[in-house]
Amino acid sequence: MNKTYLYVSVSVSGASVLAVEILGTRIIGPFYGVDLFLWSALISVTLAALAAGYWLGGRWADRGPTMGRFSALFVAAGLWLVLLPILRGAAIEIARPLGHRAALLSAAAMLFFPPLAILGMVSPYALKLRVRSVGEVGRSAGNLYAVSTLASVAAALLVGFVLVPNFGVKSIASAIGIILVATGAAGILTGNVFAGSRRPWAAGEPRSQ
């Protein structure tokens, strides 16, 4: 169960990242136009947020990974996405005086940087929960990132080819948010799954109590 949940949660996280990036064109595109500047802003914000998330997630996990904290990441990101349609108006108004390019980049950062950074924390945190010994690091990291990336590919195709042409942006964003919250809730409800499952990194390393 613990291994299955980790892979499912990492898949949900990876899929959500690409879904949010694509939805960004529909969320702020009507205000600024869907052009090269919009895509450049969205890609830049996404990569910057993921970089920050990887950095923060790795350090947070090293303080002592728990299922409760891991699950809280999904709840936080999910709630932000549910509120995204409401937050959009405020972000657009705040960025309006900055001029087209700066306003576009600022609005994208205000709306998408927080949830994407939180989702970026998922993979390094999941790796810390998954690995039981130094000898498993390479294989476990490869498996987790491969699953996350494949889920991103599937989400990109699903959102771009099916969901956006047939459903409203608000409904899609809310659905993704609810899925993330549900994923986090499942982890919280099974928070004892990982109790005692982790192993020391090296012989002689004291067990955590």
PDB file of N, CA and C in Angstrom, residues 5 8-9 12 71 73-79 82 174-190:
ATOM      1  N   TYR A   5       0.673   3.910  -3.009  1.00  0.00           N
ATOM      2  CA  TYR A   5       0.216   5.270  -2.749  1.00  0.00           C
ATOM      3  C   TYR A   5       1.245   6.295  -3.216  1.00  0.00           C
ATOM      4  N   VAL A   8       1.073   6.559  -7.016  1.00  0.00           N
ATOM      5  CA  VAL A   8      -0.168   7.222  -7.430  1.00  0.00           C
ATOM      6  C   VAL A   8      -0.089   8.714  -7.140  1.00  0.00           C
ATOM      7  N   SER A   9       0.386   9.062  -5.960  1.00  0.00           N
ATOM      8  CA  SER A   9       0.451  10.478  -5.577  1.00  0.00           C
ATOM      9  C   SER A   9       1.436  11.249  -6.451  1.00  0.00           C
ATOM     10  N   VAL A  12      -0.254  11.852  -9.752  1.00  0.00           N
ATOM     11  CA  VAL A  12      -1.237  12.936  -9.649  1.00  0.00           C
ATOM     12  C   VAL A  12      -0.529  14.287  -9.660  1.00  0.00           C
ATOM     13  N   SER A  71       1.202  14.495   2.711  1.00  0.00           N
ATOM     14  CA  SER A  71      -0.194  14.639   2.299  1.00  0.00           C
ATOM     15  C   SER A  71      -0.647  16.088   2.318  1.00  0.00           C
ATOM     16  N   LEU A  73       0.923  18.627   1.400  1.00  0.00           N
ATOM     17  CA  LEU A  73       1.320  19.294   0.160  1.00  0.00           C
ATOM     18  C   LEU A  73       0.188  19.238  -0.866  1.00  0.00           C
ATOM     19  N   PHE A  74      -0.442  18.091  -0.976  1.00  0.00           N
ATOM     20  CA  PHE A  74      -1.521  17.923  -1.948  1.00  0.00           C
ATOM     21  C   PHE A  74      -2.745  18.745  -1.550  1.00  0.00           C
ATOM     22  N   VAL A  75      -3.046  18.764  -0.265  1.00  0.00           N
ATOM     23  CA  VAL A  75      -4.195  19.538   0.200  1.00  0.00           C
ATOM     24  C   VAL A  75      -3.981  21.025  -0.076  1.00  0.00           C
ATOM     25  N   ALA A  76      -2.786  21.518   0.215  1.00  0.00           N
ATOM     26  CA  ALA A  76      -2.494  22.938   0.013  1.00  0.00           C
ATOM     27  C   ALA A  76      -2.578  23.320  -1.459  1.00  0.00           C
ATOM     28  N   ALA A  77      -1.951  22.525  -2.320  1.00  0.00           N
ATOM     29  CA  ALA A  77      -1.987  22.815  -3.760  1.00  0.00           C
ATOM     30  C   ALA A  77      -3.408  22.704  -4.292  1.00  0.00           C
ATOM     31  N   GLY A  78      -4.157  21.717  -3.822  1.00  0.00           N
ATOM     32  CA  GLY A  78      -5.520  21.528  -4.291  1.00  0.00           C
ATOM     33  C   GLY A  78      -6.430  22.680  -3.917  1.00  0.00           C
ATOM     34  N   LEU A  79      -6.319  23.146  -2.693  1.00  0.00           N
ATOM     35  CA  LEU A  79      -7.150  24.265  -2.259  1.00  0.00           C
ATOM     36  C   LEU A  79      -6.838  25.527  -3.056  1.00  0.00           C
ATOM     37  N   VAL A  82      -8.583  25.231  -6.422  1.00  0.00           N
ATOM     38  CA  VAL A  82     -10.026  25.431  -6.297  1.00  0.00           C
ATOM     39  C   VAL A  82     -10.352  26.922  -6.232  1.00  0.00           C
ATOM     40  N   SER A 174     -11.140  23.317 -10.782  1.00  0.00           N
ATOM     41  CA  SER A 174     -11.760  22.822  -9.551  1.00  0.00           C
ATOM     42  C   SER A 174     -11.614  21.307  -9.443  1.00  0.00           C
ATOM     43  N   ALA A 175     -11.781  20.613 -10.558  1.00  0.00           N
ATOM     44  CA  ALA A 175     -11.660  19.156 -10.561  1.00  0.00           C
ATOM     45  C   ALA A 175     -10.249  18.723 -10.194  1.00  0.00           C
ATOM     46  N   ILE A 176      -9.253  19.411 -10.759  1.00  0.00           N
ATOM     47  CA  ILE A 176      -7.865  19.086 -10.427  1.00  0.00           C
ATOM     48  C   ILE A 176      -7.607  19.351  -8.952  1.00  0.00           C
ATOM     49  N   GLY A 177      -8.128  20.482  -8.459  1.00  0.00           N
ATOM     50  CA  GLY A 177      -7.970  20.801  -7.049  1.00  0.00           C
ATOM     51  C   GLY A 177      -8.588  19.750  -6.147  1.00  0.00           C
ATOM     52  N   ILE A 178      -9.780  19.296  -6.499  1.00  0.00           N
ATOM     53  CA  ILE A 178     -10.466  18.282  -5.691  1.00  0.00           C
ATOM     54  C   ILE A 178      -9.696  16.965  -5.707  1.00  0.00           C
ATOM     55  N   ILE A 179      -9.150  16.604  -6.864  1.00  0.00           N
ATOM     56  CA  ILE A 179      -8.357  15.369  -6.953  1.00  0.00           C
ATOM     57  C   ILE A 179      -7.121  15.463  -6.062  1.00  0.00           C
ATOM     58  N   LEU A 180      -6.478  16.624  -6.064  1.00  0.00           N
ATOM     59  CA  LEU A 180      -5.299  16.807  -5.212  1.00  0.00           C
ATOM     60  C   LEU A 180      -5.670  16.727  -3.732  1.00  0.00           C
ATOM     61  N   VAL A 181      -6.763  17.379  -3.357  1.00  0.00           N
ATOM     62  CA  VAL A 181      -7.197  17.330  -1.958  1.00  0.00           C
ATOM     63  C   VAL A 181      -7.546  15.893  -1.562  1.00  0.00           C
ATOM     64  N   ALA A 182      -8.218  15.180  -2.458  1.00  0.00           N
ATOM     65  CA  ALA A 182      -8.576  13.788  -2.172  1.00  0.00           C
ATOM     66  C   ALA A 182      -7.331  12.918  -2.023  1.00  0.00           C
ATOM     67  N   THR A 183      -6.324  13.189  -2.849  1.00  0.00           N
ATOM     68  CA  THR A 183      -5.071  12.442  -2.745  1.00  0.00           C
ATOM     69  C   THR A 183      -4.409  12.690  -1.401  1.00  0.00           C
ATOM     70  N   GLY A 184      -4.397  13.959  -0.984  1.00  0.00           N
ATOM     71  CA  GLY A 184      -3.830  14.285   0.315  1.00  0.00           C
ATOM     72  C   GLY A 184      -4.627  13.674   1.451  1.00  0.00           C
ATOM     73  N   ALA A 185      -5.954  13.705   1.338  1.00  0.00           N
ATOM     74  CA  ALA A 185      -6.809  13.136   2.380  1.00  0.00           C
ATOM     75  C   ALA A 185      -6.576  11.643   2.524  1.00  0.00           C
ATOM     76  N   ALA A 186      -6.381  10.966   1.385  1.00  0.00           N
ATOM     77  CA  ALA A 186      -6.110   9.526   1.434  1.00  0.00           C
ATOM     78  C   ALA A 186      -4.812   9.244   2.177  1.00  0.00           C
ATOM     79  N   GLY A 187      -3.817  10.096   1.955  1.00  0.00           N
ATOM     80  CA  GLY A 187      -2.551   9.916   2.656  1.00  0.00           C
ATOM     81  C   GLY A 187      -2.670  10.173   4.143  1.00  0.00           C
ATOM     82  N   ILE A 188      -3.468  11.183   4.496  1.00  0.00           N
ATOM     83  CA  ILE A 188      -3.665  11.495   5.912  1.00  0.00           C
ATOM     84  C   ILE A 188      -4.389  10.350   6.621  1.00  0.00           C
ATOM     85  N   LEU A 189      -5.399   9.792   5.956  1.00  0.00           N
ATOM     86  CA  LEU A 189      -6.166   8.705   6.553  1.00  0.00           C
ATOM     87  C   LEU A 189      -5.333   7.438   6.731  1.00  0.00           C
ATOM     88  N   THR A 190      -4.313   7.283   5.902  1.00  0.00           N
ATOM     89  CA  THR A 190      -3.444   6.109   6.010  1.00  0.00           C
ATOM     90  C   THR A 190      -2.068   6.539   6.497  1.00  0.00           C
TER      91      THR A 190
END
